[in-house]
Coordinates of C-alpha atoms in Angstrom, one line a residue:
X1 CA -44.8 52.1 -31.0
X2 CA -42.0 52.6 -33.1
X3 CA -44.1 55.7 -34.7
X4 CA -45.0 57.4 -31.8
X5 CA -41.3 57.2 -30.5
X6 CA -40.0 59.1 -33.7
X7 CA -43.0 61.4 -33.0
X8 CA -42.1 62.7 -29.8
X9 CA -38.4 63.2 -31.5
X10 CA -39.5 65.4 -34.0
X11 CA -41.2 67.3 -31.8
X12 CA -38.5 67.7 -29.4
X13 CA -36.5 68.6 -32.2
X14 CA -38.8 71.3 -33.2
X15 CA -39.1 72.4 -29.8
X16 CA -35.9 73.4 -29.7
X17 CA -35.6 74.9 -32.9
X18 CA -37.7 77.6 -31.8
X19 CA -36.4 78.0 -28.4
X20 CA -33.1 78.7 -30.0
X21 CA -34.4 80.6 -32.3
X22 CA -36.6 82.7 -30.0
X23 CA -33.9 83.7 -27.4
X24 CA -31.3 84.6 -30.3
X25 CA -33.8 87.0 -31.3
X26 CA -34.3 88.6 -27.6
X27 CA -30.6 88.9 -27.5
X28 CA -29.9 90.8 -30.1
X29 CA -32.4 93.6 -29.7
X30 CA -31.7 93.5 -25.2
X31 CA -29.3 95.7 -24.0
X32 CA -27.2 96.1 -20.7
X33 CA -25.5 98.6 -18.4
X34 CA -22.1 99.0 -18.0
X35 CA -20.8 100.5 -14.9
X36 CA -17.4 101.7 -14.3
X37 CA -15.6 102.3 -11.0
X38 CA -12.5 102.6 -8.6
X39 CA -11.1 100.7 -6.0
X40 CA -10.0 102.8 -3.9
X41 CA -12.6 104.9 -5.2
X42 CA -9.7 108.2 -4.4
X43 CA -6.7 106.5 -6.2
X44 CA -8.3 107.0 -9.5
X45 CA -10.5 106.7 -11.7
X46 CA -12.1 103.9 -14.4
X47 CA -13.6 105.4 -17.8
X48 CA -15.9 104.1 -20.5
X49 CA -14.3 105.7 -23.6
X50 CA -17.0 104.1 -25.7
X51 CA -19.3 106.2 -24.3
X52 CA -22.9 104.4 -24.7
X53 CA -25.1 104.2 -22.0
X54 CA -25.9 100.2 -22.6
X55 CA -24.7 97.7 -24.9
X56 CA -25.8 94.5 -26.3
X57 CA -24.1 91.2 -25.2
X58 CA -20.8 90.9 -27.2
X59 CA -20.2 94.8 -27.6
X60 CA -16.7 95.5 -27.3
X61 CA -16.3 98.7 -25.0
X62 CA -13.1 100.6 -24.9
X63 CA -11.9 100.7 -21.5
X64 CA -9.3 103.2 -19.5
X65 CA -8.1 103.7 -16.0
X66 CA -6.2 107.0 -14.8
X67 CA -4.6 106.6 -11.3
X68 CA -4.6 109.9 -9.2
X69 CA -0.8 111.2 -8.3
X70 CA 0.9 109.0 -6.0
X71 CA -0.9 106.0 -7.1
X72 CA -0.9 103.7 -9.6
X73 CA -3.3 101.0 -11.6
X74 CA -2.9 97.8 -10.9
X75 CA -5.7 95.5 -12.9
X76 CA -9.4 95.1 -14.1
X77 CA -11.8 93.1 -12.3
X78 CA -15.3 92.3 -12.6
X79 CA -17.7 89.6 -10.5
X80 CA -20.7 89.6 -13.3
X81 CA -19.0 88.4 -16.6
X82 CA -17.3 89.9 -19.7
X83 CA -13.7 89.9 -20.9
X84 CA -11.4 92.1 -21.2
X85 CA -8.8 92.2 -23.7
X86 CA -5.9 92.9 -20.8
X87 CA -7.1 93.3 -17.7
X88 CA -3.3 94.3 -16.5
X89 CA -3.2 97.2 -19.6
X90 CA -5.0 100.6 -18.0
X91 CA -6.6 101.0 -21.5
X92 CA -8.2 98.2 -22.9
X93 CA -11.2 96.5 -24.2
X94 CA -14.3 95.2 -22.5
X95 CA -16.8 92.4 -24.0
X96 CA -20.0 92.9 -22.4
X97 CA -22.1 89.6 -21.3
X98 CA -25.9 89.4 -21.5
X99 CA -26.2 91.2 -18.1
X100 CA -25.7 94.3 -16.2
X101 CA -22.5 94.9 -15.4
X102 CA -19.7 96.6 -13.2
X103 CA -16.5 96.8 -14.0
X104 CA -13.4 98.0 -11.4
X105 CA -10.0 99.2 -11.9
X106 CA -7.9 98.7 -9.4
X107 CA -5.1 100.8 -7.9
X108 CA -2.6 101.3 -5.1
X109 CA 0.0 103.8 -4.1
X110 CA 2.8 103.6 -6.2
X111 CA 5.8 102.2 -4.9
X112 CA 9.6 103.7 -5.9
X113 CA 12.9 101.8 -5.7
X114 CA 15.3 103.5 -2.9
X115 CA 19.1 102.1 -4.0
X116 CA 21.5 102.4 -0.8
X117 CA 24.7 102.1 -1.3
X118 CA 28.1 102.9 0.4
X119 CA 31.9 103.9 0.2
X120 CA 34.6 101.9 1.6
X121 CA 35.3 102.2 5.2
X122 CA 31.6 101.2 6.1
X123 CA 28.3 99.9 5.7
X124 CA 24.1 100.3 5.7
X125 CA 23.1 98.1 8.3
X126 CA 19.6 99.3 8.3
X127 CA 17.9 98.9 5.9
X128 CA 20.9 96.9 4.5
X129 CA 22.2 97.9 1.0
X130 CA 21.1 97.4 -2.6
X131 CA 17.1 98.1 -4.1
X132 CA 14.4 98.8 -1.5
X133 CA 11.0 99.4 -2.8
X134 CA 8.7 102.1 -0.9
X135 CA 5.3 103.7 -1.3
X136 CA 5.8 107.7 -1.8
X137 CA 6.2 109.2 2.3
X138 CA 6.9 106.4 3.6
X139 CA 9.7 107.0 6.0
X140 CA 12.3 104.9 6.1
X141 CA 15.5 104.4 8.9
X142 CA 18.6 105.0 7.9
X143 CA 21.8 103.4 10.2
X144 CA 25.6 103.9 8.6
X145 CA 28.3 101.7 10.6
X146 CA 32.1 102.7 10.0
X147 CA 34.8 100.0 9.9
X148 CA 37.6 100.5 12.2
X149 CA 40.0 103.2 11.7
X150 CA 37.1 105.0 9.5
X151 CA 34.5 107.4 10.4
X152 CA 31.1 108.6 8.5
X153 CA 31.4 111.5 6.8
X154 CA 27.7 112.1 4.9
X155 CA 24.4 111.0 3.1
X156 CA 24.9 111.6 -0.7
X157 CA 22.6 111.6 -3.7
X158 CA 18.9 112.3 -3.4
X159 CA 19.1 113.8 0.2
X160 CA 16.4 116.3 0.1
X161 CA 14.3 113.6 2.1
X162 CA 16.9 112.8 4.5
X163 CA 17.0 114.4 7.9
X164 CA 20.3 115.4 8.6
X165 CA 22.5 114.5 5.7
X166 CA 25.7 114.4 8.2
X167 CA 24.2 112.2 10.7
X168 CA 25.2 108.4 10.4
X169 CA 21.2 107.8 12.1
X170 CA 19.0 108.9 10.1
X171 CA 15.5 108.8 8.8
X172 CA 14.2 108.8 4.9
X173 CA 11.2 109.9 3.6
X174 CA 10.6 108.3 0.4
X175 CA 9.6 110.5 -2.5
X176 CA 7.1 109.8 -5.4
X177 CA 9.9 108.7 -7.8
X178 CA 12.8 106.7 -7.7
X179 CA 15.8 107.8 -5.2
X180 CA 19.2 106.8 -4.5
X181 CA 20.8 107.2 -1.3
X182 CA 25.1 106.3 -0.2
X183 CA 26.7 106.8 2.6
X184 CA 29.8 108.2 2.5
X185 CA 32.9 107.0 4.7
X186 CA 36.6 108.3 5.4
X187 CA 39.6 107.1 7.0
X188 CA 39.6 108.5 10.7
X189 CA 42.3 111.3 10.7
X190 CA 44.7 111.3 13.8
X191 CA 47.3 113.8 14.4
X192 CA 51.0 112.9 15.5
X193 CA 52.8 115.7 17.9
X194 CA 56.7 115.2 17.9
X195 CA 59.4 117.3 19.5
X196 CA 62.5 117.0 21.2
X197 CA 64.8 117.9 24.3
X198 CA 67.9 119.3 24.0
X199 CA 70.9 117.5 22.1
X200 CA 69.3 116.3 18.9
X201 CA 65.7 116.0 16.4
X202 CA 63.5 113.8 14.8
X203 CA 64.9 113.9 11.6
X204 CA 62.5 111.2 10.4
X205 CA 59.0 112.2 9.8
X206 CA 60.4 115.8 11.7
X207 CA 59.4 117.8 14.5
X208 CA 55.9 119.3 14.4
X209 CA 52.3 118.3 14.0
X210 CA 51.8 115.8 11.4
X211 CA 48.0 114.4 10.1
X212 CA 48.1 110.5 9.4
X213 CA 45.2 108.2 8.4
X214 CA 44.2 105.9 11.3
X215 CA 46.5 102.4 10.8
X216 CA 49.1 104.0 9.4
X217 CA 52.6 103.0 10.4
X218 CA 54.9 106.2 11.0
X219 CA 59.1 105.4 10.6
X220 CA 60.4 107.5 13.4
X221 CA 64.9 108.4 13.7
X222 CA 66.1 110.3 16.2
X223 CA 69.4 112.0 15.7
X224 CA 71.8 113.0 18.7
X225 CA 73.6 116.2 18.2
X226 CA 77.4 115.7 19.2
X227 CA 78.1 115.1 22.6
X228 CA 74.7 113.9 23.0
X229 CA 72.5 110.1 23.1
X230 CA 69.4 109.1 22.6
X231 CA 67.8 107.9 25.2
X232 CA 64.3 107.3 24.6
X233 CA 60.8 108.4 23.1
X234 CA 58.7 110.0 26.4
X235 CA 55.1 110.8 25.7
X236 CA 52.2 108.6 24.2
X237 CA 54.5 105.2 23.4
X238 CA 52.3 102.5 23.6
X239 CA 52.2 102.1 20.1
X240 CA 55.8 102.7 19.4
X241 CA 57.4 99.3 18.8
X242 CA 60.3 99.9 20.6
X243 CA 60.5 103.3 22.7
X244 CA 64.1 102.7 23.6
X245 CA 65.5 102.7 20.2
X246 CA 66.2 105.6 18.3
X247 CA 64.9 104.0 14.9
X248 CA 61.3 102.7 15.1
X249 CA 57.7 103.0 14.5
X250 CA 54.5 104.5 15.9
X251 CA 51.0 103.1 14.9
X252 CA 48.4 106.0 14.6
X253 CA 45.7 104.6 16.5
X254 CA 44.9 108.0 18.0
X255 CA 46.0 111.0 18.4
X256 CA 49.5 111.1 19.7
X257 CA 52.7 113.5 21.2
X258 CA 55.8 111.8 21.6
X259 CA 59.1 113.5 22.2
X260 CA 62.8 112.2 21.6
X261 CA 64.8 112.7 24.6
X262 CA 68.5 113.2 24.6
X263 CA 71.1 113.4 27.3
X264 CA 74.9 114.6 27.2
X265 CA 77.6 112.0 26.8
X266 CA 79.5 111.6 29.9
X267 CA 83.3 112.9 30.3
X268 CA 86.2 112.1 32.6
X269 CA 87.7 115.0 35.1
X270 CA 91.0 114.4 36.6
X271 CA 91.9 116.9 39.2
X272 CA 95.2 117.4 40.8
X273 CA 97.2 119.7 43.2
X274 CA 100.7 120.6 43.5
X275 CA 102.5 120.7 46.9
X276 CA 101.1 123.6 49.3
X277 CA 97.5 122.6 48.7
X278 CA 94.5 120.2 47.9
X279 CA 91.4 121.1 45.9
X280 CA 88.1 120.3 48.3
X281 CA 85.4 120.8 45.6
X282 CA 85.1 118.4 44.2
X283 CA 88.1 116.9 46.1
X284 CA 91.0 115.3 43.7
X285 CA 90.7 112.1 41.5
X286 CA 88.4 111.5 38.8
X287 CA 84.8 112.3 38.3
X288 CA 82.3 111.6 35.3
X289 CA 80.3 114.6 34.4
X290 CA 77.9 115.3 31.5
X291 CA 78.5 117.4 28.4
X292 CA 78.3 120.9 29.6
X293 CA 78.2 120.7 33.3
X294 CA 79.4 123.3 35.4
X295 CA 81.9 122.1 37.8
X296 CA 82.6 124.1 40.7
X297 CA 86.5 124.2 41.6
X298 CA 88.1 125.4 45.0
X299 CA 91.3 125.3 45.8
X300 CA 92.8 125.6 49.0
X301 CA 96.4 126.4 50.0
X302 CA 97.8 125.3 53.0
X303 CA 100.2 127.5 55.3
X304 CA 103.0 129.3 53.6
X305 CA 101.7 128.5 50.6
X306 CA 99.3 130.5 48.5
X307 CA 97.3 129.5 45.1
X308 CA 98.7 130.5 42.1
X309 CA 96.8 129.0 38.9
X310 CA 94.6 126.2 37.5
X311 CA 96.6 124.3 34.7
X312 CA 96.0 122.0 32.0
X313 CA 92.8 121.7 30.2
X314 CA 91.9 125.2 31.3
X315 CA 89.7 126.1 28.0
X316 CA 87.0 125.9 29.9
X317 CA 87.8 127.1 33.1
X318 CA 86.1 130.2 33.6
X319 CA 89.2 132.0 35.7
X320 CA 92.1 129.8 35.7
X321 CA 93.5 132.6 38.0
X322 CA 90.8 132.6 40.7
X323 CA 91.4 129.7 43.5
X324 CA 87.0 129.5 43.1
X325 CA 85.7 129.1 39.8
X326 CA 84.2 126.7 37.9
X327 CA 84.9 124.7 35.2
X328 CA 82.1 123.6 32.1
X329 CA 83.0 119.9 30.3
X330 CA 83.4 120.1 27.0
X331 CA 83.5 117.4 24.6
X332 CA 85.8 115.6 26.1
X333 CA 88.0 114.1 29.2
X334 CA 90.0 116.7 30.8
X335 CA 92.8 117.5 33.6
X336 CA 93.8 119.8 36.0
X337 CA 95.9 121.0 38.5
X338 CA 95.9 123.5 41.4
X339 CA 99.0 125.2 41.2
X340 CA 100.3 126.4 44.8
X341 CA 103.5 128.9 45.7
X342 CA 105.2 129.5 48.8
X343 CA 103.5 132.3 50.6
X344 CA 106.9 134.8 51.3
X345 CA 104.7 136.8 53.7
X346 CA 104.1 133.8 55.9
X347 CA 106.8 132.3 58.1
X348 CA 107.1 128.1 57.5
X349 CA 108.4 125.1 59.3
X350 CA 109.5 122.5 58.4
X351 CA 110.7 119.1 60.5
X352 CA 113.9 117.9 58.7
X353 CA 115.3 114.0 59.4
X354 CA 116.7 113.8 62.9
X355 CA 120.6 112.3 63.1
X356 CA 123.1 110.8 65.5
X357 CA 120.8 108.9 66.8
X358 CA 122.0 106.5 69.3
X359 CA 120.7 104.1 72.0
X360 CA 119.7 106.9 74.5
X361 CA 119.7 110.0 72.0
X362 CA 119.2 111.8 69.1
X363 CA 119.6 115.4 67.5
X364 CA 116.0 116.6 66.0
X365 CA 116.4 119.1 62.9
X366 CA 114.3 121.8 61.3
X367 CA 114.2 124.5 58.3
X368 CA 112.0 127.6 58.8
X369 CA 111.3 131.1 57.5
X370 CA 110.4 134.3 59.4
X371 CA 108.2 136.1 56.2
X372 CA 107.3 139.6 56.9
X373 CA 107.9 139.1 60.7
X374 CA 110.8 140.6 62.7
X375 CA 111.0 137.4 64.6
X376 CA 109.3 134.1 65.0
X377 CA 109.8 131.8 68.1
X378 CA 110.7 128.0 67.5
X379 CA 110.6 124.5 69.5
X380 CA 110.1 120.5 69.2
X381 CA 107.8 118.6 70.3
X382 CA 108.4 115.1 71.2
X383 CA 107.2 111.4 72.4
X384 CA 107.3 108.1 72.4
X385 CA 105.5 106.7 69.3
X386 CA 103.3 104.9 71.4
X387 CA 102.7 107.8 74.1
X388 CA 99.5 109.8 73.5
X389 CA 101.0 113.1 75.0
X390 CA 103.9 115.0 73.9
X391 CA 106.8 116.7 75.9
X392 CA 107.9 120.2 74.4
X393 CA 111.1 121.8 74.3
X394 CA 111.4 125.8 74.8
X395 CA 110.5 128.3 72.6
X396 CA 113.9 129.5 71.1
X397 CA 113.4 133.7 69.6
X398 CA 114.9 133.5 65.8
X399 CA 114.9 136.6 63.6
X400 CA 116.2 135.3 60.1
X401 CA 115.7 132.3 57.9
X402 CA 117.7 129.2 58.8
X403 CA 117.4 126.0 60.6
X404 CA 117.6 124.5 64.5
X405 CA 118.8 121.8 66.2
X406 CA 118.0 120.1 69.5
X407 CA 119.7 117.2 71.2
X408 CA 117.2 114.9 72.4
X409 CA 118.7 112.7 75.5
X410 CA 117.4 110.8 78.3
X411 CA 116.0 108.3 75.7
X412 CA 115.0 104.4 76.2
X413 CA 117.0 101.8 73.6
X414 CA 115.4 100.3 71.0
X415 CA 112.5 102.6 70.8
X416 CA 110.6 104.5 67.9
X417 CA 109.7 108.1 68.8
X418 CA 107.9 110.9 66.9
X419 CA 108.9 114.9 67.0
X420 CA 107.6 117.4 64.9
X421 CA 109.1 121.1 64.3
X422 CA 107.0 124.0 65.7
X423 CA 107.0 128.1 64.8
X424 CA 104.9 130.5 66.7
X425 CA 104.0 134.1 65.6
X426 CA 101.5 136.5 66.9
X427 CA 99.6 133.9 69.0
X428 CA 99.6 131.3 65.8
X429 CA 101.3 128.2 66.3
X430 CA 102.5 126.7 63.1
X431 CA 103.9 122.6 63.0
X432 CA 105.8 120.7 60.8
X433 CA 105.0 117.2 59.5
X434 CA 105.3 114.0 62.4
X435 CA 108.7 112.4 61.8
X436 CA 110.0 109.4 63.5
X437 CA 113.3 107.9 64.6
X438 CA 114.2 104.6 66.8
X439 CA 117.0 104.5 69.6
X440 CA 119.5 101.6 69.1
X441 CA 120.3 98.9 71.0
X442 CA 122.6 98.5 74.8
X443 CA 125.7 99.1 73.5
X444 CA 128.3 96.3 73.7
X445 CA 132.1 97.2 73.8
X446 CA 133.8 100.2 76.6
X447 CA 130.6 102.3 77.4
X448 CA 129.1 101.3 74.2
X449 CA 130.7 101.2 71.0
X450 CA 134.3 99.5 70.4
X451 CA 136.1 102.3 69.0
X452 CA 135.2 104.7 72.6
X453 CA 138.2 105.8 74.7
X454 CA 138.4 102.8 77.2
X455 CA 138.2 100.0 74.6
X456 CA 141.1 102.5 72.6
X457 CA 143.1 102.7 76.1
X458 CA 143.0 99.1 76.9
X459 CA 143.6 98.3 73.7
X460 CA 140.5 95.1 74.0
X461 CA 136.8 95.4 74.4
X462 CA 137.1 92.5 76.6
X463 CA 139.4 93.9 79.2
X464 CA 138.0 93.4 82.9
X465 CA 138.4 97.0 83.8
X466 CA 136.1 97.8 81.1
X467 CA 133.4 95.7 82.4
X468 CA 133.9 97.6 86.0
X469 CA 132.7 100.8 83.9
X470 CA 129.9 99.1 82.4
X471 CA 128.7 98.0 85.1
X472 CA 128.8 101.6 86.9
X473 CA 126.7 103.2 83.6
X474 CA 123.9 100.8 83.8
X475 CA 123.8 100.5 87.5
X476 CA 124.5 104.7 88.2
X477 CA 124.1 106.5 85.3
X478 CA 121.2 105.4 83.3
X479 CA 118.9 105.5 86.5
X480 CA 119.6 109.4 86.3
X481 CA 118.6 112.2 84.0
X482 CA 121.4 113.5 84.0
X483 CA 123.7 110.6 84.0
X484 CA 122.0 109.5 80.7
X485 CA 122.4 113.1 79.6
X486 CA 125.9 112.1 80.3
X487 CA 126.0 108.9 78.0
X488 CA 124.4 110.2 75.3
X489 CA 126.7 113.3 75.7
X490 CA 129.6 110.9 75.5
X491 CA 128.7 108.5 72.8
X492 CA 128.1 112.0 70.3
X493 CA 132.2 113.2 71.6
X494 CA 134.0 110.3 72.2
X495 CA 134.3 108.3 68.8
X496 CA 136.8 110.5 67.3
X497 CA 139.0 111.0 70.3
X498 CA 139.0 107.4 70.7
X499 CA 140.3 106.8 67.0
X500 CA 143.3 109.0 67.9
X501 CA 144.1 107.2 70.9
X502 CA 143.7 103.6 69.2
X503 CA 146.3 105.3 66.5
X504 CA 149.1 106.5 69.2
X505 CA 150.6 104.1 72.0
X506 CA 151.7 107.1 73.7
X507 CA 148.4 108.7 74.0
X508 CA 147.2 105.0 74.9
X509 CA 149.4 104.9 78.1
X510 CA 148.6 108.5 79.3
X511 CA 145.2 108.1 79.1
X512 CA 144.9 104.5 80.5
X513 CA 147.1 105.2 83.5
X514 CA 145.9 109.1 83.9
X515 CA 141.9 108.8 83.2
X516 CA 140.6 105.2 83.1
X517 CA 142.8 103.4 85.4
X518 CA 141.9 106.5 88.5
X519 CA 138.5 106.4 87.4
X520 CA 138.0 102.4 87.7
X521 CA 139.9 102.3 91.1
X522 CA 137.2 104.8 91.8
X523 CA 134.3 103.1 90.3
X524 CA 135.7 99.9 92.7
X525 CA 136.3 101.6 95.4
X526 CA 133.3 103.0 95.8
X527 CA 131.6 100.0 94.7
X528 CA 129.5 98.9 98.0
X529 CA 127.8 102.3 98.0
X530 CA 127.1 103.1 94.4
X531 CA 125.6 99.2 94.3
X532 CA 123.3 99.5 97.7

């Protein structure tokens, strides 16, 4: 048993021997076909640089692949066996197994590197930025976004590809190499008009058109000439900080035209008028005026009176001689006065004071001129203050300068009343100013006053035949026109010839026994009628 075990051993043994030894043989004298190709078969192409048309198993074949333009090798690959020595290397070595064979080289398009990149003031946002990679033609988008208070200017670097270099969209097509591609960005650009009105500059940037960067803060001062203010910047303000001073700032966040504006200081006029006239425009007092302003100025004389000059601050006045003219404001406050003459050519009036008045009446006085004229007519005209009409004398002819009286009687005691001179000439009727005098009171001793004849005769205001006579003026007299006429007549007359009477005993006895004792028998006498 044993025997024929190791038996079967050996021949197995031998067996194999000669199986080994048999295919070895076959091997080395069988050769196989090596095919070469592409994949894509158009990207390129895969070369047997060895050259033989079969090769035994373990022949090392020299390899190459050559990618067409625009395309590039990638690796070898093979689904029936072999080696190669670098199947990433385009030439390399190939090991052929104990078969037929194909071998492929691969390829693709190539694929560059596009680099974006950008200036301050903005970005890529499409793609992005940095290292893209792209097969040659493809065609890539290009977006540029600015940053505030920037703009995009251009596409720089490889541009040939690029659409429109100078539009922030845009579209790339990518070239068979390696491109680089920025986009280029600049501070928007904003232009700041300034000018000014009349009375002063911008000193500070100036007056003009001036380029700023967007964002940029612009110092602005505003000068006032003399005589002038600031007032405020007009105009595209809503970025000035503060438009009413005349140091600030702008803020270029467009473009912008301010202006400084400037007013004239205001100045005091004090105007004035001598007597025989009144200025009426403007009037008199004081008025505030700007720097420069023309003032029209009239003065106006009143009768007998004529203008003569403007005086004072008269540097200005355009005619100081002319009654209209008008006056410009200078730097400054200023007065002046309408001078006014008499008019010799004119006749005048004027109501003087009246005098002597007394309880019942009074003398009314005036001045007056006759000017050119042969003669002028005068008169009064009276009432009592709180009358509305008035009573007038008669027109009295006078043919020179003077002055004229007129005894007012017939009068109530104790009573204001108002006259007024008045002077006619050819139909014109000229008046003095109102004046005003009052009447006094009842008188108390004789027929009023203590020093008349009967109180000098008697020698006493108390005297009983005094009071008889008293009686007979208040009852009689004073109910008359022409009895008051009388009194008053006799009050104005009586006083002095009294005072010689009181001073001479003689004279007293006379008079009392002569004239005031007759007349008071009469006055009694005739009592009964005079009282009914």
């Amino acid at each position: 048993m044993k025997e024929a075990i190791s038996f079967l051993l050996v021949l197995a043994l031998v067996l194999s021997l000669g199986l080994v030894t048999g295919v070895s043989a076959a091997d080395s004298s069988t050769s196989y076909s090596l095919t070469m190709a592409s994949d894509p078969e158009d990207y390129g192409t895969a070369t047997d640089l060895t050259g033989e048309s079969s090769y035994a198993v373990d022949d090392e074949v020299n390899i190459k692949a050559e990618a067409n333009p625009g395309y590039r090798f990638t690796h070898w690959s093979t689904d029936d066996g072999g080696t190669f020595g670098d199947e990433n290397d385009a030439e390399t070595t190939f090991t052929m197994p104990a078969q037929n064979v194909t071998v492929t080289a691969n390829f693709a398009l190539v694929e560059y590197t596009l680099t974006i990149d950008s200036t301050e003031g903005g970005e890529v946002s499409l793609p992005g930025e940095g290292e893209f990679l792209y097969q040659a033609g493809e065609v890539v988008d290009l977006v540029a976004v600015a940053d505030d208070h920037y703009q995009f200017v251009e596409w720089t670097g490889d541009i040939d590809e690029i659409d429109d270099p100078d539009s922030a969209e845009n579209t790339f097509t990518m070239p068979a190499q390696n491109a680089t591609v920025t986009a280029n960005f600049t501070l928007v650009e904003y232009t700041l008009t300034i000018e000014s009105t009349e009375g002063g500059e911008v000193s500070d940037p100036g007056e003009g058109e001036f380029p700023y960067d967007a964002g940029t803060v612009v110092d602005l001062v505003a000068v006032a000439d003399d005589h002038y203010q600031f007032v405020e910047w007009t105009g595209d303000i809503n970025e000035i900080d503060d438009p009413a001073s005349a140091v600030t700032t702008v803020n270029m966040e467009g473009d912008y035209a301010i202006t400084a504006s400037f007013v004239p200081l205001d100045y005091t006029l004090t105007i004035d008028s001598t007597e025989g006239g009144s200025v009426t425009v403007p009037g008199e007092g004081e008025f505030v005026h700007p720097y420069r302003t023309e003032v029209p100025l009239e003065a106006v004389a009143e009768y007998g009176y004529e203008f003569a000059e403007w005086t004072g601050d008269i540097d200005e006045i355009d005619d100081p001689e002319a009654a209209e003219t008008t006056i410009t404001m200078p730097g400054a406050d200023v007065a002046v006065t309408a001078s006014f003459r008499v008019d010799p050519s004119l006749p005048t009036v004027t109501t003087e004071a009246a005098t002597n008045a007394t309880t019942y009446s009074a003398i009314l006085n005036m001045s007056y001129t006759t000017g050119e004229f042969s003669a002028v007519e005068v008169r009064f005209a009276s009432k009592r203050a709180t009358d509305a009409t008035w009573f007038h004398g008669s027109w009295v002819s006078k043919t020179e300068d003077g002055t004229h009286s007129y005894t007012l009687g017939d009068l109530s005691s104790q009573t204001e009343y108002e006259f007024k001179a008045q002077l006619r000439y050819d139909d014109t009727v000229r008046e003095g100013d109102v004046r005003r005098f009052t009447t006094g009171a009842e008188p108390t001793l004789g027929l009023g006053l203590g020093c008349f004849i009967a109180t000098a005769a008697y020698g006493t205001p108390t005297a009983e035949e005094i009071d008889v006579l008293r009686e007979f003026r208040d009852v009689v007299l004073l109910e008359s026109s022409a009895g008051s006429q009388f009194v008053a007549l006799y009050y104005r007359l009586s006083p002095p010839v009294a005072d010689v009477i009181a001073g001479n005993g003689f004279l007293k006895t006379i008079v009392r026994e002569l004239l005031v004792d007759p007349s008071v028998w009469i006055v009694r006498a005739t009592g009964e009628i005079w009282r009914d």
